[in-house]
């Protein structure tokens, strides 16, 4: 019988997705530009299910039942366009091309548009969970037409991660919606990791705990509200011992965080949407700073830090840091969901925010216990203006905010950078402030540039004649 689905691009993610499909009983046609990878897949894993090896794209297309469903799993950007360009002339009306890479959602919108004009369906599907997830159950965020999703749904929901019997795969919305949500997932992943790193840094440098002691702290945290994949693997990384030095693995790793771009994209788009994603922005900047060798070398040993040592109670501080981490994390998610809502409005995607939390409960890198809380929050109120004003979140932050403030204070006093914790706290305080100093900014803008201002007590735009009689005029 013809294959039900195809995968082209058999690097580790593509290979594992193909295996996942085959293991779940689907007939999969596979192809890779260099045949070696295809042969290796068949040789090593051919026994796992029904594979058809295709030597080239025409053979891959030929192997499929119609409408054809082809998953493209190659590098984002030009390589993806190249495969699509080669594939399109081989396809017939109604066929479905799925891009499962980390594409920029604007590229996905462009591609979807171009393929639609040819009678084809293009599905930009975010796939999270790394190699492991791709093989055993990723979190899947597909965009594109209803028709395409309906055709793919039985397969995608079968191979996706499941939590409480529910698949971590939901049709996100039209065109670029799926890749947008995947991008946001990565932005939150960046923020989460930055916050974890700050917590570690504070425990190490304020309390002087060893890496393995901190691993124990994270292991303990992973039994409560913070329970998540990233907290779990933090304990794993921190307890790893380096073979050659016998010291902590984390101490031999060069302290320059790299990035492939999805976190940066998130922040760039958020700027355009006018949504503060301060947690994610600080995470991206912190990675950039870590890699800024020239300025770090010039500053190390030259810029002075605090003179005294800060002393805190060990157990109390650990508990404070836990609160700071959880509260800052809630801010990152609140900001992330704000960005999704804003994009959904701007692009007409009609995204169900609660359902996004469902997709992320399993399979993906940011999977966490508290995602259930997000789902519940949107179930209570689909039009929730901010997650932070939902009762659960409000209470969690109310319980943690004094501790959070102490941690930001200690970090500043001890000279330990905590941009994620402090920017998130400032966002929280900005959000709840009755009056913001934005009024002064408006005054300044009016003085130097006649940019006008609004009043609290009357409608209209006004301008003060700053250089003349200083009287107010209608603008
Ligand atoms: C996932 C990950 C995955 C990738 C990150 C890494 O959801 O499985 O997010 O997509 O590991 O994009 O990003 P950086 O290399 O930029 O840290």
Short mmCIF file of C-alpha atoms and ligand atoms in Angstrom, two decimals:
data_model
loop_
_atom_site.label_atom_id
_atom_site.label_comp_id
_atom_site.label_asym_id
_atom_site.label_seq_id
_atom_site.Cartn_x
_atom_site.Cartn_y
_atom_site.Cartn_z
CA UNK A 1 0.00 0.00 0.00
CA UNK A 2 1.23 3.55 -0.68
CA UNK A 3 2.82 5.48 2.16
CA UNK A 4 0.51 7.68 4.24
CA UNK A 5 3.05 10.39 4.97
CA UNK A 6 6.57 11.38 3.97
CA UNK A 7 9.51 12.95 5.74
CA UNK A 8 12.29 14.71 3.86
CA UNK A 9 15.36 15.78 5.80
CA UNK A 10 16.63 12.96 7.97
CA UNK A 11 18.95 14.70 10.41
CA UNK A 12 18.19 13.70 13.95
CA UNK A 13 14.83 15.53 14.28
CA UNK A 14 13.49 14.34 10.91
CA UNK A 15 14.73 10.81 11.48
CA UNK A 16 13.11 10.62 14.89
CA UNK A 17 9.80 12.03 13.64
CA UNK A 18 9.79 9.44 10.85
CA UNK A 19 10.51 6.66 13.37
CA UNK A 20 7.80 7.98 15.70
CA UNK A 21 5.27 7.86 12.83
CA UNK A 22 6.34 4.35 11.80
CA UNK A 23 6.31 3.05 15.37
CA UNK A 24 2.75 4.30 15.64
CA UNK A 25 1.75 2.18 12.68
CA UNK A 26 1.81 4.75 9.87
CA UNK A 27 3.42 3.92 6.53
CA UNK A 28 6.23 6.45 6.09
CA UNK A 29 8.20 7.37 2.98
CA UNK A 30 11.60 8.83 3.80
CA UNK A 31 14.11 10.89 1.84
CA UNK A 32 17.30 12.77 2.48
CA UNK A 33 19.38 14.83 0.05
CA UNK A 34 22.37 12.60 0.66
CA UNK A 35 21.22 9.01 0.44
CA UNK A 36 23.50 7.84 3.27
CA UNK A 37 21.13 9.03 5.97
CA UNK A 38 18.17 7.31 4.34
CA UNK A 39 20.08 4.04 4.11
CA UNK A 40 21.24 4.34 7.71
CA UNK A 41 17.67 4.91 8.89
CA UNK A 42 16.39 1.85 7.05
CA UNK A 43 19.29 -0.29 8.18
CA UNK A 44 19.13 0.65 11.85
CA UNK A 45 15.45 1.21 12.35
CA UNK A 46 13.71 -0.33 9.35
CA UNK A 47 12.29 -3.05 11.58
CA UNK A 48 10.33 -0.47 13.61
CA UNK A 49 7.61 -0.06 11.00
CA UNK A 50 6.73 0.28 7.33
CA UNK A 51 9.25 2.58 5.66
CA UNK A 52 9.66 3.32 1.96
CA UNK A 53 13.08 4.71 1.08
CA UNK A 54 13.01 7.28 -1.73
CA UNK A 55 16.16 8.18 -3.64
CA UNK A 56 14.88 11.59 -4.71
CA UNK A 57 11.89 13.89 -4.29
CA UNK A 58 9.98 12.59 -7.37
CA UNK A 59 10.26 9.08 -5.90
CA UNK A 60 9.12 10.37 -2.51
CA UNK A 61 6.06 12.02 -4.05
CA UNK A 62 5.38 8.91 -6.11
CA UNK A 63 5.35 6.73 -2.98
CA UNK A 64 2.46 8.62 -1.36
CA UNK A 65 -1.31 8.23 -1.32
CA UNK A 66 -3.27 11.40 -2.12
CA UNK A 67 -3.75 14.01 -0.88
CA UNK A 68 -0.04 13.77 -0.19
CA UNK A 69 1.34 14.77 3.17
CA UNK A 70 5.01 15.66 3.23
CA UNK A 71 6.92 16.78 6.30
CA UNK A 72 9.93 18.95 5.54
CA UNK A 73 12.51 18.87 8.31
CA UNK A 74 15.47 20.87 7.08
CA UNK A 75 17.26 23.99 8.32
CA UNK A 76 15.08 27.10 8.63
CA UNK A 77 15.53 29.81 6.00
CA UNK A 78 16.93 29.15 2.52
CA UNK A 79 17.26 25.37 2.81
CA UNK A 80 13.50 25.19 3.53
CA UNK A 81 12.69 27.39 0.52
CA UNK A 82 14.95 25.27 -1.67
CA UNK A 83 13.14 22.04 -0.76
CA UNK A 84 9.72 23.65 -1.18
CA UNK A 85 10.68 25.02 -4.62
CA UNK A 86 11.79 21.59 -5.72
CA UNK A 87 8.74 19.88 -4.27
CA UNK A 88 5.95 22.14 -5.49
CA UNK A 89 6.10 21.26 -9.23
CA UNK A 90 5.81 17.59 -8.30
CA UNK A 91 2.60 18.02 -6.28
CA UNK A 92 -1.08 18.08 -7.20
CA UNK A 93 -3.95 20.20 -5.96
CA UNK A 94 -4.89 19.51 -2.35
CA UNK A 95 -1.49 18.12 -1.32
CA UNK A 96 -0.11 19.21 2.04
CA UNK A 97 3.42 20.36 2.79
CA UNK A 98 4.35 20.53 6.48
CA UNK A 99 7.34 22.55 7.63
CA UNK A 100 8.24 21.13 11.03
CA UNK A 101 11.40 23.21 11.50
CA UNK A 102 11.89 26.35 13.57
CA UNK A 103 10.79 28.73 10.79
CA UNK A 104 10.16 32.41 11.32
CA UNK A 105 6.38 32.85 11.23
CA UNK A 106 6.68 35.62 8.62
CA UNK A 107 8.38 33.11 6.28
CA UNK A 108 5.58 30.67 7.02
CA UNK A 109 2.97 33.30 6.12
CA UNK A 110 4.76 33.98 2.84
CA UNK A 111 5.10 30.29 1.99
CA UNK A 112 1.50 29.52 2.89
CA UNK A 113 0.36 32.32 0.63
CA UNK A 114 2.49 31.14 -2.27
CA UNK A 115 1.37 27.53 -1.99
CA UNK A 116 -2.28 28.48 -1.59
CA UNK A 117 -2.09 30.26 -4.94
CA UNK A 118 -1.06 26.89 -6.42
CA UNK A 119 -3.91 24.99 -4.77
CA UNK A 120 -1.59 23.44 -2.17
CA UNK A 121 -1.75 23.50 1.62
CA UNK A 122 1.17 24.66 3.68
CA UNK A 123 1.32 23.83 7.36
CA UNK A 124 3.91 25.56 9.50
CA UNK A 125 4.10 23.25 12.49
CA UNK A 126 6.11 24.05 15.58
CA UNK A 127 7.64 20.90 17.04
CA UNK A 128 9.24 20.98 20.45
CA UNK A 129 10.96 18.45 22.62
CA UNK A 130 14.32 17.94 21.00
CA UNK A 131 15.46 14.54 19.76
CA UNK A 132 13.82 12.68 22.58
CA UNK A 133 10.48 14.38 22.05
CA UNK A 134 10.52 13.87 18.29
CA UNK A 135 10.95 10.14 18.87
CA UNK A 136 8.70 9.52 21.84
CA UNK A 137 6.13 12.30 21.70
CA UNK A 138 6.77 15.95 20.96
CA UNK A 139 4.57 18.93 21.59
CA UNK A 140 3.15 19.94 18.19
CA UNK A 141 1.88 23.41 17.23
CA UNK A 142 0.45 23.25 13.70
CA UNK A 143 -0.78 26.28 11.78
CA UNK A 144 -2.46 26.35 8.37
CA UNK A 145 -5.87 25.58 6.94
CA UNK A 146 -8.62 23.63 8.69
CA UNK A 147 -8.61 21.20 5.78
CA UNK A 148 -4.91 20.46 6.15
CA UNK A 149 -5.18 20.06 9.89
CA UNK A 150 -8.14 17.69 9.59
CA UNK A 151 -6.10 15.53 7.21
CA UNK A 152 -3.05 15.49 9.50
CA UNK A 153 -4.80 15.32 12.85
CA UNK A 154 -5.05 11.53 13.26
CA UNK A 155 -1.32 11.16 12.70
CA UNK A 156 -0.13 14.23 14.59
CA UNK A 157 -2.23 13.58 17.67
CA UNK A 158 -1.10 9.95 17.70
CA UNK A 159 2.62 10.76 17.65
CA UNK A 160 2.39 13.75 20.02
CA UNK A 161 3.04 13.65 23.75
CA UNK A 162 -0.04 12.94 25.86
CA UNK A 163 -0.92 14.31 29.28
CA UNK A 164 -3.93 12.94 31.10
CA UNK A 165 -5.08 11.27 27.89
CA UNK A 166 -4.99 14.54 25.93
CA UNK A 167 -2.62 15.01 23.00
CA UNK A 168 -0.19 17.93 23.21
CA UNK A 169 -1.21 18.99 19.71
CA UNK A 170 -3.90 21.51 18.83
CA UNK A 171 -4.59 23.38 15.59
CA UNK A 172 -3.22 26.78 16.57
CA UNK A 173 -4.71 28.84 13.74
CA UNK A 174 -4.21 29.87 10.11
CA UNK A 175 -0.93 30.46 8.25
CA UNK A 176 1.92 31.46 10.60
CA UNK A 177 0.06 30.92 13.89
CA UNK A 178 1.74 27.60 14.69
CA UNK A 179 5.26 28.84 14.12
CA UNK A 180 4.49 32.02 16.03
CA UNK A 181 3.43 30.01 19.06
CA UNK A 182 6.52 27.79 18.73
CA UNK A 183 8.67 30.93 18.61
CA UNK A 184 6.97 32.19 21.78
CA UNK A 185 7.58 28.80 23.38
CA UNK A 186 11.26 29.33 22.72
CA UNK A 187 11.13 32.90 24.07
CA UNK A 188 9.66 31.53 27.29
CA UNK A 189 12.29 28.78 27.23
CA UNK A 190 14.98 31.49 27.12
CA UNK A 191 13.39 33.40 30.02
CA UNK A 192 12.93 30.24 32.08
CA UNK A 193 16.56 29.23 31.59
CA UNK A 194 17.83 32.71 32.43
CA UNK A 195 15.81 32.76 35.66
CA UNK A 196 17.10 29.32 36.59
CA UNK A 197 20.65 30.51 35.89
CA UNK A 198 20.15 33.58 38.11
CA UNK A 199 18.81 31.43 40.94
CA UNK A 200 21.86 29.16 40.63
CA UNK A 201 24.25 32.12 40.52
CA UNK A 202 22.77 33.66 43.67
CA UNK A 203 22.87 30.39 45.60
CA UNK A 204 26.45 29.85 44.49
CA UNK A 205 27.80 33.34 45.11
CA UNK A 206 25.69 34.74 47.93
CA UNK A 207 25.39 31.53 49.95
CA UNK A 208 28.55 29.89 48.67
CA UNK A 209 26.79 26.59 47.98
CA UNK A 210 28.56 24.03 45.80
CA UNK A 211 27.17 22.95 42.44
CA UNK A 212 26.07 19.63 43.89
CA UNK A 213 24.38 21.29 46.87
CA UNK A 214 22.49 23.49 44.42
CA UNK A 215 21.54 20.39 42.45
CA UNK A 216 19.87 19.13 45.62
CA UNK A 217 18.01 22.43 46.02
CA UNK A 218 16.66 22.13 42.47
CA UNK A 219 15.73 18.51 43.06
CA UNK A 220 13.73 19.64 46.05
CA UNK A 221 12.11 22.50 44.14
CA UNK A 222 11.07 20.01 41.50
CA UNK A 223 8.65 18.43 43.97
CA UNK A 224 6.56 21.64 44.27
CA UNK A 225 4.98 24.36 42.10
CA UNK A 226 8.20 24.73 40.13
CA UNK A 227 8.07 21.12 38.92
CA UNK A 228 9.16 21.17 35.31
CA UNK A 229 11.49 19.60 32.80
CA UNK A 230 13.97 22.50 32.94
CA UNK A 231 14.21 22.41 36.77
CA UNK A 232 14.68 18.64 36.59
CA UNK A 233 17.52 18.81 34.08
CA UNK A 234 19.14 21.70 35.97
CA UNK A 235 19.67 19.29 38.86
CA UNK A 236 21.11 16.81 36.41
CA UNK A 237 23.56 19.28 34.84
CA UNK A 238 24.64 20.67 38.22
CA UNK A 239 25.37 17.27 39.70
CA UNK A 240 27.45 16.19 36.72
CA UNK A 241 31.16 15.80 37.53
CA UNK A 242 33.78 16.51 34.86
CA UNK A 243 35.86 13.46 34.12
CA UNK A 244 39.15 15.20 33.43
CA UNK A 245 39.16 17.66 36.34
CA UNK A 246 37.04 15.80 38.86
CA UNK A 247 35.27 19.12 39.54
CA UNK A 248 31.72 20.19 38.64
CA UNK A 249 30.97 19.94 34.93
CA UNK A 250 29.39 23.41 35.04
CA UNK A 251 32.77 24.88 36.03
CA UNK A 252 34.58 23.64 32.93
CA UNK A 253 31.97 24.85 30.43
CA UNK A 254 32.83 28.15 28.75
CA UNK A 255 30.38 30.74 30.10
CA UNK A 256 29.14 32.07 26.76
CA UNK A 257 25.55 31.19 25.94
CA UNK A 258 24.89 30.69 22.26
CA UNK A 259 21.62 31.12 20.41
CA UNK A 260 20.11 30.18 17.11
CA UNK A 261 17.67 33.06 16.93
CA UNK A 262 14.19 32.12 18.03
CA UNK A 263 14.49 33.96 21.36
CA UNK A 264 15.75 37.04 19.58
CA UNK A 265 12.91 36.84 17.05
CA UNK A 266 10.40 36.71 19.90
CA UNK A 267 11.74 39.91 21.37
CA UNK A 268 11.94 41.63 17.97
CA UNK A 269 8.31 40.80 17.19
CA UNK A 270 7.20 41.80 20.69
CA UNK A 271 8.77 45.21 20.13
CA UNK A 272 6.73 45.57 16.95
CA UNK A 273 3.56 44.43 18.70
CA UNK A 274 4.23 46.85 21.56
CA UNK A 275 4.12 44.08 24.16
CA UNK A 276 6.69 44.19 26.95
CA UNK A 277 8.43 40.82 27.15
CA UNK A 278 11.06 42.05 29.58
CA UNK A 279 11.89 38.59 30.95
CA UNK A 280 12.65 37.26 27.49
CA UNK A 281 14.46 40.43 26.40
CA UNK A 282 16.75 40.27 29.43
CA UNK A 283 17.38 36.61 28.70
CA UNK A 284 18.47 37.40 25.14
CA UNK A 285 20.61 40.33 26.31
CA UNK A 286 22.21 38.21 29.03
CA UNK A 287 23.23 35.67 26.38
CA UNK A 288 24.68 38.47 24.26
CA UNK A 289 26.57 39.90 27.23
CA UNK A 290 27.97 36.48 28.08
CA UNK A 291 29.39 36.20 24.59
CA UNK A 292 30.75 39.76 24.48
CA UNK A 293 34.33 38.73 25.15
CA UNK A 294 35.91 42.08 24.31
CA UNK A 295 33.95 44.14 26.81
CA UNK A 296 33.97 41.45 29.47
CA UNK A 297 37.77 41.23 29.28
CA UNK A 298 38.07 44.99 29.54
CA UNK A 299 35.79 45.10 32.59
CA UNK A 300 36.80 42.03 34.62
CA UNK A 301 39.09 43.08 37.44
CA UNK A 302 38.71 46.71 36.47
CA UNK A 303 35.14 47.69 37.34
CA UNK A 304 34.65 47.66 41.11
CA UNK A 305 31.84 45.79 42.82
CA UNK A 306 30.39 46.08 46.32
CA UNK A 307 32.99 46.28 49.09
CA UNK A 308 31.23 44.35 51.85
CA UNK A 309 29.91 40.82 51.92
CA UNK A 310 26.19 40.25 52.17
CA UNK A 311 25.16 37.77 54.79
CA UNK A 312 21.83 36.00 54.70
CA UNK A 313 20.27 33.03 56.44
CA UNK A 314 20.83 29.96 54.32
CA UNK A 315 17.43 28.26 54.49
CA UNK A 316 15.49 31.52 54.38
CA UNK A 317 17.42 32.73 51.34
CA UNK A 318 16.91 29.47 49.46
CA UNK A 319 13.19 29.83 50.06
CA UNK A 320 13.29 33.49 48.96
CA UNK A 321 15.07 32.55 45.74
CA UNK A 322 12.45 29.89 45.07
CA UNK A 323 9.74 32.56 45.34
CA UNK A 324 11.71 34.97 43.14
CA UNK A 325 12.10 32.26 40.53
CA UNK A 326 8.45 31.29 40.57
CA UNK A 327 7.12 34.86 40.51
CA UNK A 328 9.49 35.89 37.70
CA UNK A 329 8.49 32.78 35.78
CA UNK A 330 4.82 33.71 36.11
CA UNK A 331 5.66 37.14 34.71
CA UNK A 332 7.47 35.55 31.74
CA UNK A 333 4.42 33.43 30.95
CA UNK A 334 2.02 36.34 31.44
CA UNK A 335 4.11 38.39 29.01
CA UNK A 336 4.36 35.49 26.58
CA UNK A 337 0.60 34.99 26.51
CA UNK A 338 0.13 38.75 26.05
CA UNK A 339 2.33 38.55 22.97
CA UNK A 340 0.35 35.60 21.60
CA UNK A 341 -2.94 37.43 22.17
CA UNK A 342 -1.62 40.59 20.49
CA UNK A 343 -0.33 38.68 17.46
CA UNK A 344 -3.55 36.71 17.24
CA UNK A 345 -5.47 39.99 17.06
CA UNK A 346 -3.06 41.57 14.59
CA UNK A 347 -3.07 38.60 12.20
CA UNK A 348 -6.63 37.44 12.78
CA UNK A 349 -5.57 34.02 14.06
CA UNK A 350 -8.22 33.62 16.73
CA UNK A 351 -5.89 31.60 18.98
CA UNK A 352 -7.41 29.82 21.97
CA UNK A 353 -4.95 30.82 24.70
CA UNK A 354 -5.99 28.12 27.17
CA UNK A 355 -5.41 25.47 24.50
CA UNK A 356 -1.84 26.70 24.02
CA UNK A 357 -1.12 25.89 27.66
CA UNK A 358 -2.53 22.41 27.00
CA UNK A 359 -0.11 21.84 24.11
CA UNK A 360 2.83 22.74 26.33
CA UNK A 361 1.93 20.47 29.24
CA UNK A 362 3.92 17.61 27.76
CA UNK A 363 6.59 16.91 25.18
CA UNK A 364 8.15 20.35 24.98
CA UNK A 365 11.10 21.97 26.70
CA UNK A 366 8.96 24.26 28.89
CA UNK A 367 6.63 21.48 30.04
CA UNK A 368 5.68 22.20 33.61
CA UNK A 369 3.14 21.37 36.23
CA UNK A 370 1.87 24.91 36.48
CA UNK A 371 0.70 24.98 32.82
CA UNK A 372 -2.48 23.38 34.13
CA UNK A 373 -2.95 26.58 36.11
CA UNK A 374 -2.79 28.63 32.91
CA UNK A 375 -5.39 26.44 31.25
CA UNK A 376 -7.64 26.79 34.31
CA UNK A 377 -7.15 30.56 34.33
CA UNK A 378 -8.38 30.86 30.72
CA UNK A 379 -11.20 28.41 31.41
CA UNK A 380 -12.36 30.73 34.17
CA UNK A 381 -12.10 33.79 31.92
CA UNK A 382 -11.28 33.51 28.23
CA UNK A 383 -10.79 37.30 28.07
CA UNK A 384 -8.41 37.49 31.00
CA UNK A 385 -6.47 40.76 30.46
CA UNK A 386 -3.30 39.34 32.04
CA UNK A 387 -2.48 36.01 33.66
CA UNK A 388 -1.18 38.02 36.61
CA UNK A 389 -4.67 39.18 37.54
CA UNK A 390 -6.09 35.64 37.60
CA UNK A 391 -6.78 34.57 41.20
CA UNK A 392 -4.27 31.72 41.25
CA UNK A 393 -1.43 33.81 39.82
CA UNK A 394 -2.34 36.83 41.92
CA UNK A 395 -2.12 34.76 45.06
CA UNK A 396 1.10 33.02 44.05
CA UNK A 397 2.82 36.35 43.44
CA UNK A 398 1.26 37.90 46.54
CA UNK A 399 2.79 35.07 48.58
CA UNK A 400 6.15 35.47 46.92
CA UNK A 401 6.56 39.17 46.32
CA UNK A 402 8.24 40.15 49.58
CA UNK A 403 10.76 37.37 49.08
CA UNK A 404 11.22 38.41 45.44
CA UNK A 405 11.98 41.98 46.53
CA UNK A 406 14.51 40.75 49.08
CA UNK A 407 16.26 38.63 46.46
CA UNK A 408 16.53 41.52 43.99
CA UNK A 409 17.87 43.67 46.85
CA UNK A 410 20.42 41.06 47.89
CA UNK A 411 21.50 40.55 44.28
CA UNK A 412 22.14 44.27 43.87
CA UNK A 413 23.94 44.50 47.21
CA UNK A 414 26.08 41.45 46.48
CA UNK A 415 26.86 42.52 42.92
CA UNK A 416 25.37 39.37 41.37
CA UNK A 417 23.58 40.14 38.09
CA UNK A 418 19.89 39.23 38.19
CA UNK A 419 18.40 40.99 35.16
CA UNK A 420 15.55 38.50 34.80
CA UNK A 421 14.44 38.71 38.41
CA UNK A 422 14.70 42.48 38.60
CA UNK A 423 13.15 43.30 35.20
CA UNK A 424 10.24 40.98 35.96
CA UNK A 425 9.72 42.60 39.35
CA UNK A 426 9.79 46.06 37.76
CA UNK A 427 7.22 44.93 35.22
CA UNK A 428 5.00 43.68 38.04
CA UNK A 429 5.35 46.95 39.93
CA UNK A 430 4.78 48.94 36.76
CA UNK A 431 1.62 47.01 36.03
CA UNK A 432 0.14 47.57 39.47
CA UNK A 433 1.19 51.24 39.82
CA UNK A 434 -1.68 53.67 40.07
CA UNK A 435 0.36 56.47 38.51
CA UNK A 436 3.41 55.99 36.32
CA UNK A 437 6.14 58.54 35.64
CA UNK A 438 5.08 58.33 32.00
CA UNK A 439 3.32 61.62 32.81
CA UNK A 440 6.71 63.28 33.19
CA UNK A 441 7.89 61.75 29.91
CA UNK A 442 4.85 63.26 28.20
CA UNK A 443 5.73 66.64 29.73
CA UNK A 444 9.29 66.41 28.46
CA UNK A 445 8.12 65.41 25.00
CA UNK A 446 5.80 68.36 24.93
CA UNK A 447 8.52 70.75 26.04
CA UNK A 448 11.23 69.80 23.60
CA UNK A 449 9.16 68.69 20.66
CA UNK A 450 5.63 70.03 21.05
CA UNK A 451 4.48 66.41 20.98
CA UNK A 452 1.33 67.31 23.01
CA UNK A 453 -0.22 65.52 25.96
CA UNK A 454 -3.61 64.39 27.27
CA UNK A 455 -5.06 65.44 30.62
CA UNK A 456 -6.52 63.30 33.36
CA UNK A 457 -9.52 65.60 33.76
CA UNK A 458 -10.56 66.61 30.20
CA UNK A 459 -10.75 65.07 26.73
CA UNK A 460 -8.49 66.39 23.98
CA UNK A 461 -4.84 67.02 23.12
CA UNK A 462 -2.94 69.90 24.63
CA UNK A 463 0.31 71.75 24.24
CA UNK A 464 1.94 74.20 26.62
CA UNK A 465 3.65 77.25 25.20
CA UNK A 466 6.85 76.42 27.05
CA UNK A 467 9.05 79.16 25.60
CA UNK A 468 6.34 81.84 25.72
CA UNK A 469 3.61 82.45 28.24
CA UNK A 470 3.51 78.82 29.49
CA UNK A 471 -0.25 78.75 28.90
CA UNK A 472 -2.03 75.60 27.79
CA UNK A 473 -3.55 75.50 24.31
CA UNK A 474 -5.71 72.96 22.53
CA UNK A 475 -3.46 71.07 20.16
C1 LIG B 1 12.52 22.78 21.42
C2 LIG B 1 13.71 23.70 21.48
C3 LIG B 1 14.45 23.66 20.18
C4 LIG B 1 15.85 24.20 20.25
C5 LIG B 1 15.95 25.63 20.69
C6 LIG B 1 17.36 25.99 21.09
O1 LIG B 1 11.44 23.31 21.60
O2 LIG B 1 12.70 21.59 21.23
O3 LIG B 1 13.27 24.99 21.71
O4 LIG B 1 13.66 24.26 19.22
O5 LIG B 1 16.58 23.39 21.12
O6 LIG B 1 15.55 26.42 19.63
O7 LIG B 1 17.55 27.32 20.86
P1 LIG B 1 18.89 28.08 21.00
O8 LIG B 1 19.95 27.29 20.27
O9 LIG B 1 18.63 29.39 20.36
O10 LIG B 1 19.17 28.15 22.46
#
